[in-house]
Structures are given as C-alpha cells and as structure tokens.
Short mmCIF file of C-alpha atoms in Angstrom, two decimals:
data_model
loop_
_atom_site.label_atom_id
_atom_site.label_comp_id
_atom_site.label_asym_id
_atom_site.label_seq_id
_atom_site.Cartn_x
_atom_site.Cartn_y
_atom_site.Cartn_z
CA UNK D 253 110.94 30.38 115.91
CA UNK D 254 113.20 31.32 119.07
CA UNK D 255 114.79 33.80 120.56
CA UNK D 256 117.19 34.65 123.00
CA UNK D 257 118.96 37.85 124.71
CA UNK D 258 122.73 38.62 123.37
CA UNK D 259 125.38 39.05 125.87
CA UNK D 260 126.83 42.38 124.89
CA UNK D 261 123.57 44.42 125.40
CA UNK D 262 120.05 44.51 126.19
CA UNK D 263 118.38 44.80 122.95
CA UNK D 264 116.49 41.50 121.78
CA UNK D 265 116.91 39.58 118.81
CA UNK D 266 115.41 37.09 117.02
CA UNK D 267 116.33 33.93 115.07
CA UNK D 268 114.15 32.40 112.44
CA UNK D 269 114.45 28.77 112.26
CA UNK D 270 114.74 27.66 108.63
CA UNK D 271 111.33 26.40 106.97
CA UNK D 272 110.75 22.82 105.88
CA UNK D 273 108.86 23.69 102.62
CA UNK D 274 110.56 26.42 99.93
CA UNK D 275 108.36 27.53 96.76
CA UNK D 276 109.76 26.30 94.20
CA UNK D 277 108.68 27.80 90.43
CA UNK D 278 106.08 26.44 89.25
CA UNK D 279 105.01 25.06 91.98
CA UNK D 280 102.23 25.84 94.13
CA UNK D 281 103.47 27.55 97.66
CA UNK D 282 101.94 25.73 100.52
CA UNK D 283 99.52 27.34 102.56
CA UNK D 284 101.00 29.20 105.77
CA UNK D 285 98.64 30.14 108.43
CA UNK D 286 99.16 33.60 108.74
CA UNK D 287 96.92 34.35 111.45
CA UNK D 288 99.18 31.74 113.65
CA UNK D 289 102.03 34.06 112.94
CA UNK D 290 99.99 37.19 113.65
CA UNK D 291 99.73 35.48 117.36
CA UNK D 292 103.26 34.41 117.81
CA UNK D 293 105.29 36.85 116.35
CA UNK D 294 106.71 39.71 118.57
CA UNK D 295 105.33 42.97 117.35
CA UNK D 296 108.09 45.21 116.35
CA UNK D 297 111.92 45.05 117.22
CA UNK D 298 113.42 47.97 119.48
CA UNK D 299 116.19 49.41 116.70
CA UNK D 300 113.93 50.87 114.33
CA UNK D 301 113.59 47.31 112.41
CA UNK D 302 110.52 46.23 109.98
CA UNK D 303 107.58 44.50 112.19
CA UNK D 304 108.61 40.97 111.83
CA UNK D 305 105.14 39.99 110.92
CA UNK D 306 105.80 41.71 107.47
CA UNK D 307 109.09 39.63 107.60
CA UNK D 308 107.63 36.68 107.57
CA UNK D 309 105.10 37.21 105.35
CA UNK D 310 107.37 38.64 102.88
CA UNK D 311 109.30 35.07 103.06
CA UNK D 312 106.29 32.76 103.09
CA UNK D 313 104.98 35.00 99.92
CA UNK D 314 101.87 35.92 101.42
CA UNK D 315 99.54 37.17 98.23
CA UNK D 316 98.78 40.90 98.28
CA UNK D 317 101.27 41.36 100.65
CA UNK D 318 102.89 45.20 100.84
CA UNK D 319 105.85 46.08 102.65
CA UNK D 320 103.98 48.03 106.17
CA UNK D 321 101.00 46.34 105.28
CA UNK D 322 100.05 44.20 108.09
CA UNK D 323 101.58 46.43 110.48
CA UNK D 324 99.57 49.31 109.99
CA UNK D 325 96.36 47.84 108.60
CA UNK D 326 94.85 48.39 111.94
CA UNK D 327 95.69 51.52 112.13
CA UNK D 328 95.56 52.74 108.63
CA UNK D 329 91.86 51.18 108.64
CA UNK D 330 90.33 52.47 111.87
CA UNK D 331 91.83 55.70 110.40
CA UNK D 332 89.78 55.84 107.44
CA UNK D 333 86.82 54.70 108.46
CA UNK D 334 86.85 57.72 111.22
CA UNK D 335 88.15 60.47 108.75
CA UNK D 336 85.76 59.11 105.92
CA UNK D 337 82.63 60.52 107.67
CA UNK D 338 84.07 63.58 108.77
CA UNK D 339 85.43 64.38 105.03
CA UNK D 340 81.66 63.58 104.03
CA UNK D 341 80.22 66.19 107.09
CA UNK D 342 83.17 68.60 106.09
CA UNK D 343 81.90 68.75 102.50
CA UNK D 344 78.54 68.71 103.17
CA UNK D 345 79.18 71.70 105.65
CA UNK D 346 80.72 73.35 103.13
CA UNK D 347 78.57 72.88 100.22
CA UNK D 348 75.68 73.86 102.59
CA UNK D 349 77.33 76.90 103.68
CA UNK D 350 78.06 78.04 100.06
CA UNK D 351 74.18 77.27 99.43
CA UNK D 352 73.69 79.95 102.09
CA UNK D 353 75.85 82.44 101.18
CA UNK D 354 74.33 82.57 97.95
CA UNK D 355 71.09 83.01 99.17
CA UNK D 356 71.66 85.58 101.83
CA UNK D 357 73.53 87.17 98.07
CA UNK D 358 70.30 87.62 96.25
CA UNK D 359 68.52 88.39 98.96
CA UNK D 360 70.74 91.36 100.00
CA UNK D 361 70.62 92.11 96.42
CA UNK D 362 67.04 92.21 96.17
CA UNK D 363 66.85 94.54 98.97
CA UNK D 364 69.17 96.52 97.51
CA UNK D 365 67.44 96.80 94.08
CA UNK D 366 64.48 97.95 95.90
CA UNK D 367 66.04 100.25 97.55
CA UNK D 368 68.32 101.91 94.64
CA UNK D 369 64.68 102.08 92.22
CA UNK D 370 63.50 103.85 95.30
CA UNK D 371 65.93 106.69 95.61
CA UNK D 372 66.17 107.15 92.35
CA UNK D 373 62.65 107.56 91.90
CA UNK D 374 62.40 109.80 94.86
CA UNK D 375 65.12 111.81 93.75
CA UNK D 376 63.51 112.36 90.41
CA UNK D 377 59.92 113.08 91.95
CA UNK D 378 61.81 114.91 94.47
CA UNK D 379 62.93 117.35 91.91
CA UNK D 380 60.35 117.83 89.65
CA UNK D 381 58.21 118.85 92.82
CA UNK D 382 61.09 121.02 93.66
CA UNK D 383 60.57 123.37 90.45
CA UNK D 384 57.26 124.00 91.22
CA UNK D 385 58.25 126.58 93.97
CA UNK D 386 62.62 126.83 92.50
CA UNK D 387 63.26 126.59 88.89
CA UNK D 388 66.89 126.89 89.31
CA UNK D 389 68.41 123.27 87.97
CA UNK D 390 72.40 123.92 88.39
CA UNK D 391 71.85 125.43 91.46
CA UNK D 392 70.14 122.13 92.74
CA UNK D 393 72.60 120.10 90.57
CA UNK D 394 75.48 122.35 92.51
CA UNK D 395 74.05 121.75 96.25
CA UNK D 396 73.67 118.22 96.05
CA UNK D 397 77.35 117.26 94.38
CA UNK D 398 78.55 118.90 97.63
CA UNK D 399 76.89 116.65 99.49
CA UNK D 400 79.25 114.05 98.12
CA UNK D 401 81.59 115.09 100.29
CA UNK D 402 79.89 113.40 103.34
CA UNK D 403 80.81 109.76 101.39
CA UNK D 404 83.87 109.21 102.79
CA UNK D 405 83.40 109.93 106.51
CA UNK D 406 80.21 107.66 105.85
CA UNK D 407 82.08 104.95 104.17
CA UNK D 408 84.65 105.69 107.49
CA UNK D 409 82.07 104.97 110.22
CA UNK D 410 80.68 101.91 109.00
CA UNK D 411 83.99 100.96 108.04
CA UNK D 412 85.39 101.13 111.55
CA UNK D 413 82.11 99.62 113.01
CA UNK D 414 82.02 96.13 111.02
CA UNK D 415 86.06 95.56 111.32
CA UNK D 416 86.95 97.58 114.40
CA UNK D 417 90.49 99.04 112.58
CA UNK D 418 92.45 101.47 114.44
CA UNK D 419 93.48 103.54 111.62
CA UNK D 420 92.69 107.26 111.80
CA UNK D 421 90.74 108.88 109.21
CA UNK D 422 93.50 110.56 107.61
CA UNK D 423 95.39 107.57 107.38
CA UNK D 424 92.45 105.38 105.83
CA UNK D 425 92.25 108.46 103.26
CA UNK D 426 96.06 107.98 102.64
CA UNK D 427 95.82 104.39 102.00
CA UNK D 428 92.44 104.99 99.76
CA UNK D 429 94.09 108.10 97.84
CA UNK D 430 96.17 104.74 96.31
CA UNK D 431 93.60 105.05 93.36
CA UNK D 432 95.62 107.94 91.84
CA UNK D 433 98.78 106.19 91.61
CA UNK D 434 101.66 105.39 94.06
CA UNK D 435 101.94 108.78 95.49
CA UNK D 436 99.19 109.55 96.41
CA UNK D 437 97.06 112.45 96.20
CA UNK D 438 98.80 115.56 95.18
CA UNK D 439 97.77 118.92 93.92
CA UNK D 440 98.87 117.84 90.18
CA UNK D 441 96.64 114.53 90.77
CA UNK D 442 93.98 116.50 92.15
CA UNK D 443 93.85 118.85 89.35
CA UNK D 444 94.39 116.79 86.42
CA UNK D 445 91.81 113.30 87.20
CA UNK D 446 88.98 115.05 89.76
CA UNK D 447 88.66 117.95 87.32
CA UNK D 448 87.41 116.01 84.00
CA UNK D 449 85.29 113.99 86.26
CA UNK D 450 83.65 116.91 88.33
CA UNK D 451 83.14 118.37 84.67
CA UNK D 452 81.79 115.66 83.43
CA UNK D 453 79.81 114.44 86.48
CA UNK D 454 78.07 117.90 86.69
CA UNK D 455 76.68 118.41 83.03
CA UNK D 456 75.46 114.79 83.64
CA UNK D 457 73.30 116.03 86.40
CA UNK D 458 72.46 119.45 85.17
CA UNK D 459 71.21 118.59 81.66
CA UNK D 460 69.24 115.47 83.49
CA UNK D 461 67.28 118.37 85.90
CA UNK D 462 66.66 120.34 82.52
CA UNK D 463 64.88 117.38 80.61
CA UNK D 464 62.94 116.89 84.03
CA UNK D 465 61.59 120.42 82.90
CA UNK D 466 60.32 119.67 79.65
CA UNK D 467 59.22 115.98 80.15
CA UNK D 468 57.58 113.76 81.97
CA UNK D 469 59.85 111.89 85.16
CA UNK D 470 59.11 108.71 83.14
CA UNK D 471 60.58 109.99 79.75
CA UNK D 472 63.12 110.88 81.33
CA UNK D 473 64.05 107.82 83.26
CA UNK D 474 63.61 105.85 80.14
CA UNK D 475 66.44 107.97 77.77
CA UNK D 476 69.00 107.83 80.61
CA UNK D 477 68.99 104.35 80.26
CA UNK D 478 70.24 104.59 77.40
CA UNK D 479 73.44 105.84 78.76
CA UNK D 480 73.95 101.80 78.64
CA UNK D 481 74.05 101.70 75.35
CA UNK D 482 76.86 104.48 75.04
CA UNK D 483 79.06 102.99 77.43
CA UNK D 484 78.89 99.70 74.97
CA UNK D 485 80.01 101.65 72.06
CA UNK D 486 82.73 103.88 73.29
CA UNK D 487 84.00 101.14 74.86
CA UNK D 488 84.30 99.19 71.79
CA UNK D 489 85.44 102.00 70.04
CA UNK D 490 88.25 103.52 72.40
CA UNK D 491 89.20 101.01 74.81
CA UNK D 492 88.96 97.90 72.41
CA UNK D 493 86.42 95.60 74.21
CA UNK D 494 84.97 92.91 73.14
CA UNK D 495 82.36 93.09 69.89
CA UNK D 496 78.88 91.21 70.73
CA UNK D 497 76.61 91.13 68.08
CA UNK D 498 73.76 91.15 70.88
CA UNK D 499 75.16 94.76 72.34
CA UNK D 500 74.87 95.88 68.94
CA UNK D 501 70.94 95.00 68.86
CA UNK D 502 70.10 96.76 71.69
CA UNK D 503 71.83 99.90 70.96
CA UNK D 504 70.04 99.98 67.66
CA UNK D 505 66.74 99.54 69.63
CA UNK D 506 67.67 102.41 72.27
CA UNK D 507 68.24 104.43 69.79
CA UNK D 508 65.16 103.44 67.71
CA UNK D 509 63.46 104.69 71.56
CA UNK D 510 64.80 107.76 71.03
CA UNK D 511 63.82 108.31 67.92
CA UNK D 512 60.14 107.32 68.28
CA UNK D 513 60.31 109.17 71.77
CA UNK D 514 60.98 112.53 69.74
CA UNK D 515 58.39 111.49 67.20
CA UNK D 516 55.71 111.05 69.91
CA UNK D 517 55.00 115.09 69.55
CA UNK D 518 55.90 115.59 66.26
CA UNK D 519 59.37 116.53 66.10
CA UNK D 520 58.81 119.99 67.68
CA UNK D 521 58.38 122.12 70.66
CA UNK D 522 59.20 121.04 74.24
CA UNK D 523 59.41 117.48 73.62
CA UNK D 524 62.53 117.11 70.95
CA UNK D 525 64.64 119.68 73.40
CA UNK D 526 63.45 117.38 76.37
CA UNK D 527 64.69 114.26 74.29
CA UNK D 528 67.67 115.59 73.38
CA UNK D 529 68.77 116.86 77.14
CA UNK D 530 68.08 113.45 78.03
CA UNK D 531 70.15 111.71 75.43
CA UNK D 532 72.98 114.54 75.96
CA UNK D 533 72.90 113.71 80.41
CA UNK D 534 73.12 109.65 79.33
CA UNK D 535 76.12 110.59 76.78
CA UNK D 536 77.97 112.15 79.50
CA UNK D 537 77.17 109.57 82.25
CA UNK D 538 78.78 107.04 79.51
CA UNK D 539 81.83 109.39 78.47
CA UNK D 540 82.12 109.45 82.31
CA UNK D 541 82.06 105.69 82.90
CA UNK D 542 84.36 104.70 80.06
CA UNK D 543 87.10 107.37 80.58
CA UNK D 544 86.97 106.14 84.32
CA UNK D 545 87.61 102.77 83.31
CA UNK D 546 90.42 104.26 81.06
CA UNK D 547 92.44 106.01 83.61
CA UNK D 548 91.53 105.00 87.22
CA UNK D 549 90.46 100.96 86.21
CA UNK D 550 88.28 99.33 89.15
CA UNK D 551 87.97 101.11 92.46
CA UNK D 552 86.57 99.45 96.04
CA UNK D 553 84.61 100.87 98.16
CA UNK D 554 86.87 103.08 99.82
CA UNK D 555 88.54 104.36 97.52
CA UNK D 556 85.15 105.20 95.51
CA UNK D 557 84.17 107.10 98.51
CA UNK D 558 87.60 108.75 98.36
CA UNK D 559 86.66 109.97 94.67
CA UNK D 560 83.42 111.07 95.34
CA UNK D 561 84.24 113.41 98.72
CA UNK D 562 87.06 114.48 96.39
CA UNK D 563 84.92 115.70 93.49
CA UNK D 564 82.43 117.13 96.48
CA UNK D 565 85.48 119.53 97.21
CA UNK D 566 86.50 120.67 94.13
CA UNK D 567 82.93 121.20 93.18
CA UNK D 568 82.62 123.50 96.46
CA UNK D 569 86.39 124.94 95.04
CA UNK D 570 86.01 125.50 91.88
CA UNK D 571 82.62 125.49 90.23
CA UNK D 572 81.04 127.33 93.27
CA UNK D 573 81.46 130.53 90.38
CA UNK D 574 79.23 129.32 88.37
CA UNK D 575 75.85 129.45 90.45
CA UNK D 576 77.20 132.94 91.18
CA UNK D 577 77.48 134.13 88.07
CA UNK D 578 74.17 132.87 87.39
CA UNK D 579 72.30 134.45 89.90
CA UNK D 580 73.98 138.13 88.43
CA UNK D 581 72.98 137.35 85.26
CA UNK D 582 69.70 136.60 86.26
CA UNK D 583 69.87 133.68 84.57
CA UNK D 584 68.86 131.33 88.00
CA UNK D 585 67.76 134.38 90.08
CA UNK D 586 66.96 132.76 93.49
CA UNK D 587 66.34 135.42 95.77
CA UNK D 588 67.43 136.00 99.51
CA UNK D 589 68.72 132.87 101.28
CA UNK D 590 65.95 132.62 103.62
CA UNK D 591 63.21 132.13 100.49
CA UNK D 592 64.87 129.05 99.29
CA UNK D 593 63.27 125.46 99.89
CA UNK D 594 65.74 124.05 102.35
CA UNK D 595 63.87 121.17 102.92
CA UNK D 596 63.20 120.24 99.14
CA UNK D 597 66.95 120.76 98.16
CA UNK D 598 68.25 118.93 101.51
CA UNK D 599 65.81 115.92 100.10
CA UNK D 600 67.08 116.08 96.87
CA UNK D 601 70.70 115.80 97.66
CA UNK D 602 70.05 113.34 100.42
CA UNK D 603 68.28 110.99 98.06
CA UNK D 604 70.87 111.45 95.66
CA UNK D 605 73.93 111.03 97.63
CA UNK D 606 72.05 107.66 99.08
CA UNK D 607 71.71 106.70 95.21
CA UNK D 608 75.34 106.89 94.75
CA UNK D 609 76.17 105.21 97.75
CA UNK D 610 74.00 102.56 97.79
CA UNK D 611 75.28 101.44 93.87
CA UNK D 612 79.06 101.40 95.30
CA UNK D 613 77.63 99.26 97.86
CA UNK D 614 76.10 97.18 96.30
CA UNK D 615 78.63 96.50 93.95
CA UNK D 616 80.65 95.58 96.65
CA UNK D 617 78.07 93.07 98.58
CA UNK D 618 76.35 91.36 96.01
CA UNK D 619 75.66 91.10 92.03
CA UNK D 620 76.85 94.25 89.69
CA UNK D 621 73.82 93.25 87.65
CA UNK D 622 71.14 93.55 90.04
CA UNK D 623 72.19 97.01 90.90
CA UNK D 624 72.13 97.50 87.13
CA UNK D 625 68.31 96.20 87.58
CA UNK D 626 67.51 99.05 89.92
CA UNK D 627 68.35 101.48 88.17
CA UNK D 628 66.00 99.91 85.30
CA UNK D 629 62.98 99.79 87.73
CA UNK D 630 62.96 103.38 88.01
CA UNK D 631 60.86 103.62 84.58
CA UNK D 632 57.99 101.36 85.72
CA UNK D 633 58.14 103.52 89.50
CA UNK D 634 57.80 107.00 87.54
CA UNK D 635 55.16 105.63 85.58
CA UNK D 636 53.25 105.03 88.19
CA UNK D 637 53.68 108.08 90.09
CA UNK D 638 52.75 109.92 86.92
CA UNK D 639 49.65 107.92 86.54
CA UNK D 640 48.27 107.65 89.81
CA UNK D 641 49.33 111.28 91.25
CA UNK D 642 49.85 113.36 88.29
CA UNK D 643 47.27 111.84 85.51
CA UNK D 644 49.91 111.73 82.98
CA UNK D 645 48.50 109.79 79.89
CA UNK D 646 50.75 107.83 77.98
CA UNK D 647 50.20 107.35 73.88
CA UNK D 648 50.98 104.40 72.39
CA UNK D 649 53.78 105.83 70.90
CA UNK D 650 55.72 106.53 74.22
CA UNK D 651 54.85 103.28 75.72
CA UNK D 652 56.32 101.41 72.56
CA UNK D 653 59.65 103.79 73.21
CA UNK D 654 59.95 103.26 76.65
CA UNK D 655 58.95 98.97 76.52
CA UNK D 656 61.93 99.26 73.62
CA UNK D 657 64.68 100.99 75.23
CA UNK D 658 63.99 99.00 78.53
CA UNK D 659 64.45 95.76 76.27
CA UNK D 660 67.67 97.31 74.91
CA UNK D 661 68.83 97.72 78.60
CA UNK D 662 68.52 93.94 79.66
CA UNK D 663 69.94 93.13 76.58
CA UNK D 664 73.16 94.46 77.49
CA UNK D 665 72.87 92.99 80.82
CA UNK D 666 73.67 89.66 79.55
CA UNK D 667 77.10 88.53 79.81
CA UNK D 668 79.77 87.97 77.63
CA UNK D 669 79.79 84.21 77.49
CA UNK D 670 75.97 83.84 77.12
CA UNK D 671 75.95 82.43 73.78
CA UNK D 672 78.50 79.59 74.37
CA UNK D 673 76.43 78.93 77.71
CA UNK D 674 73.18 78.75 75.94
CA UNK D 675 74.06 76.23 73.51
CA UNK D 676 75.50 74.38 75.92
CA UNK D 677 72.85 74.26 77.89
CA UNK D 678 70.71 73.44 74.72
CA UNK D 679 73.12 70.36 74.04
CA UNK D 680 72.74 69.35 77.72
CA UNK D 681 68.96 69.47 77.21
CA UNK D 682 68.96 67.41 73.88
CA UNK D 683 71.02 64.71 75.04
CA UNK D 684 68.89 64.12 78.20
CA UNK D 685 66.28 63.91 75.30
CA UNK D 686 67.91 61.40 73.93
CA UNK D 687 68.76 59.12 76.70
CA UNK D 688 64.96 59.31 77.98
CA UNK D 689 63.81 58.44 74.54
CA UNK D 690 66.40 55.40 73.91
CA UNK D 691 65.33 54.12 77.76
CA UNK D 692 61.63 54.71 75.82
CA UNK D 693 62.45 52.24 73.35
CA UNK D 694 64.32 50.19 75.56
CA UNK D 695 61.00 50.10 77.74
CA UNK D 696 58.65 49.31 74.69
CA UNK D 697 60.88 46.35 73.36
CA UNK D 698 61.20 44.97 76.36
CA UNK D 699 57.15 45.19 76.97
CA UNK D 700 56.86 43.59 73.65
CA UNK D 701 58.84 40.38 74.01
CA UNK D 702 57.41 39.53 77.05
CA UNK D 703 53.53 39.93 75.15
CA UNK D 704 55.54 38.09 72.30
CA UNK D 705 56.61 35.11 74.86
CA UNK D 706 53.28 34.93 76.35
CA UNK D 707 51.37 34.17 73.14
CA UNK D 708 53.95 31.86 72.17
CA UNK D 709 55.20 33.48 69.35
CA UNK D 710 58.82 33.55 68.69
CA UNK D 711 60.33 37.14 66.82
CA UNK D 712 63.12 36.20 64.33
CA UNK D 713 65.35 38.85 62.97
CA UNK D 714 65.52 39.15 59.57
CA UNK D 715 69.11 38.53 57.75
#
C-alpha cells in the first residue's frame, strides 16, 4: 500500500495496490494477517471517510467483520466494561434504597398505629371520666368539632416547615378549596357539601358519647367497628363496587356481634339502648364515608384539612343553636361557665382532633391499612383499662362478641385481589414441591446405581 499527497490540496489520499490472491467461490480465502494491517494502516482519513482498517477488512473478508467494528472496538469495549459496574452499583443503589424506604414505611406506620389506638383510647377514657362530674354529651360532641377548625392552620405550619413554600395562607386555602369543584369555595358550595357532612359528622359523635353512657368503653369500641362493615355494603349497594364473597362473611359476623352483644343482658334495659346507639354512631360514620366518596372522591392532605376547619365553622355557625336550646330546655343543663370542666373538655377535643389528624396523616405517609389497624387496637386498649382500673368483668358472652366483630374487621382489611394472590402463591409453593421432590428422586437413583455398580450388578430395563 502507498500513498502520496495530491497537487490541488492538502488533504491525503491513499491508493491500495491491487492484491495477488482474490476469493474465489468455493474456495477457501487465504489467510490475511490482520493485525499487520492494524499496524500499517493510517487510522482514519481527514474528509469524514470510513477508517481504512474496516476497508480493508471488508475486502480481504475478514469473518465477523461489521462495518465500524474495528474502529471502535477499543472504544466501544473500554466503554462497557466501565459503565457495566456502575449500571450494577446504580441498581444495587437503587434496589437498596427502595429496601429502605420500605422499612422506614412500616416503621412510621407502626408508630403511627400506636399512636392513633392511643388517642382513641384516651379520647374514649377521656370522656367517660368526663361524665362523672358533666353529663352533657352534645355539648362535649359540640366543643370538640370546633376544634376542627385549628386543622388547617396545623396542616399550614408543618406544611410550610418541611417544603419552605411562599404561599400565604389564604392562597394555600384557595388552591385546597379545589376539592369542591373548579370554583372554588362559594357560599352555594359551602352550604350544600359541608352541611350534610357537619350533619352527619355530628350525630356520629353524639350518639357514640351516649352509648359511652350506657356501656362499657370496650363495648363500645367494639360496635363502632362495625361501621366497617356498613361502608362495605352501601358501597356495594349505591356506588356499585366490587362484590367479595369474603366482605360478605364478615359483615354477617359483625352483625352476629351485635346481636350476641345485645343478648349478653337479656335483650333489655341499658344494654340493648347502649347497643343500638353504638350500631346507629357506626351507621352514620359509614353513610358519612360512602357519600364522601360519592361526591368529593379522594382528598390529600390539604385539602382534608380544608374540609375539616370548614365543617369546624359551620358547626360554630350553624349548630351552635342547638346546645342552646338544650341548656333552656333543661335538657343538658350545665350551669354557669365557670363550673364547667375546662380541662376535661379541652382533653377531650384535643385527643380527638389529634385522632383525626393523625388518620389523614397517616394515610398520606404510609399504609391506609395500618391506620385501619389502629383504630382496631382500641378494643384490646379499653379492655384493659376496664380491667385493670375499673374491674369491669367480662362474660363469656361479650368476649365471644367482641373476638367476632374484631375478626369481621380484619376480614375486610384484606384486599381485593387476595384470592387470585393466594392461589398463586399456593401454585408457587407446590411447584417448588415438586422440583425438590423430582431432584429427591433424581438423588436416590443416582445413589442407587452407583451401590448397583459397586456390587457388580448390572439394572436392565424391562421392555
């Protein structure tokens, strides 16, 4: 091969001298050194051409050969072999860091179970030491829904805290007032979605605080778990969801609780009205739930908050007329101001508005179902205030109720594809089974023609 420099510019050029030997078909091609070539062949031409090491091995027919090859093998190699380890770190990071999240995820959600049983139970305690000294339950059930307007400047100081925003708070309650539709919030709006709500939201809590009168914290607990239950069925009645046989089981066996809860005294006196306040606060919590789902769908935190300091103000607004009219009809006669016990009601409402708070939150942060949990572990905490500090005794009766309607609540914890999972993971299990049994067999044959050889005995299969 030789070159020379053309007369009309500067750019090089090269001439490839014809070869002695052609490949002919059928023929084997002679060998070519290409690693002579590699050494005297200039490296790439100055227009833009093809390296002329892929030139030439394209003529001599180099095997495996690919246009670029040999050029960029180098580079394409060295490439790989430094990206290859950092794809494997990079994925290992990642899957590691996933790992983490999910355990910092049940962790936070363990805390926050803990916490949610807690102020629930407190709350309930709270109260029923409360009528000791104030037997007045919708006046309690009154103050403490006001409290729910301190959510949303709450939900505004953390909210600036973790993320720093500069929005004020009227514009943050702008963008959150979104759950009501395009426009806004508007009187109409206000009127027409916060009142059914407050309505609803307030028997809830007020025929809860009577059954606290008539029965024990633990009952209690126990039937507003059913409110589970409820939401099941009106949702599969009105809004169409999705029928699971398994739902239907436990809503038989809460209300087979409630049934053998009522039975526990006989069908009579305190205890059937204290049942059936109990059932009637979980209906409403349910008629609540479901009609929310109907006409406001899924909320975040913020707007949540939004909703809940929005109820707080219409129930200061609006239903502030009924603890008045109340106290003149001496139906919750309460006295003068001063007689009242602040500190019991400010406990009650405090644990109660940190109830409702920490639920949204923990919605939010970490697994709907372990919130769902929580609120479960109340029955076992009231039982064991009302054993250890009251000397409640339980009959076998009411422990059968309350281990049956508890039962009923996990069931419809489980999710909607738990069937299909379980029998897959059934299948999984049976065919790892299998394979360890075949490698078994494959073991003992194996065992046995090598005893077979060593006696000298020869196995011959039978036609």
């Amino acid at each position: 091969m030789s070159g020379k420099k053309s007369d009309e510019g500067e750019q090089p050029c090269f001439r490839l001298e014809p070869l002695k030997n052609t490949h002919l078909p059928g023929k084997a091609s002679p060998k070519v050194d290409s690693r002579s070539l590699y050494r005297d062949a200039p490296r790439v031409t100055a227009n833009g051409v093809h390296d002329i090491e892929d030139r030439i091995l394209r003529i001599t027919g180099y095997y495996g050969y690919y246009p670029g090859y040999s050029s960029h093998r180098r580079e394409d190699g060295s490439e790989s072999h430094a990206e290859t380890p950092a794809s494997e770190a990079s994925g290992e990071g990642t899957s590691y860091q996933t790992c983490a999240n999910a355990v910092l995820k049940v962790l936070g959600g363990l805390l926050l179970v803990l916490c949610v049983s807690s102020s629930w139970v407190g709350t309930t305690q709270v109260v029923q030491r409360t009528f000791q000294s104030f037997s007045c339950p919708f006046f309690i059930s009154w103050f403490s829904t006001n409290w729910n307007i301190l959510f949303f400047p709450l939900y505004y100081c953390g909210h600036v805290a973790t993320t720093g925003e500069k929005q004020t708070p009227i514009q943050k309650f702008r963008e959150c007032s979104r759950l009501f539709g395009e426009e806004g919030m508007t009187l109409k709006l206000f009127l027409k979605r916060t009142a059914p709500f407050s309505i609803l939201w307030t028997l809830t809590n007020y025929l809860y605080l009577l059954a606290l009168r008539k029965l024990t914290a633990t009952d209690v607990s126990a039937l507003y778990c059913c409110h589970k239950a409820f939401v099941f069925l009106l949702s599969w009645i009105v809004l169409k969801d999705r029928f699971m046989g398994v739902r239907i089981v436990a809503a038989i066996m809460a209300i087979t609780g409630i049934v053998m809860m009522a039975y526990a005294d006989g069908f009579h006196g305190d205890s059937i009205i204290g049942v059936a306040l109990a059932v009637g606060s979980a209906s409403t919590s349910a008629l609540y739930k479901v009609l929310f789902k109907m006409f406001l769908g899924s909320a975040n935190l913020g707007e949540a908050a939004h909703f809940f300091s929005t109820m707080g103000f219409f129930n200061l607004i609006f239903i502030s007329c009924v603890p008045l009219i109340l106290y003149f009809t001496r139906v919750e006669h309460w006295g003068s101001l001063s007689s009242l016990p602040w500190g019991y009601l400010c406990g009650v409402a405090g644990l109660w508005l940190v109830f409702n708070i920490l639920v949204n939150l923990g919605v939010v942060l970490t697994y709907p179902i372990l919130i769902s949990i929580g609120t479960l572990l109340s029955v076992p905490g009231n039982a064991a205030i009302d054993v250890l500090k009251h000397e409640v005794i339980f009959s076998v009766v009411r422990l059968a109720a309350t281990c049956i309607i508890c039962v009923g609540f996990l069931l419809m914890l489980l999710p909607e594809e738990w069937d299909t999972v379980t029998l897959r993971f059934l299948a999984t299990l049976a065919d790892k089974k299998s394979e360890e049994h075949g490698e078994e067999l494959t073991e003992s044959s194996i065992h046995t023609r090598s005893r077979s050889r060593a006696n000298g005995t020869v196995s011959i299969p039978m036609a």
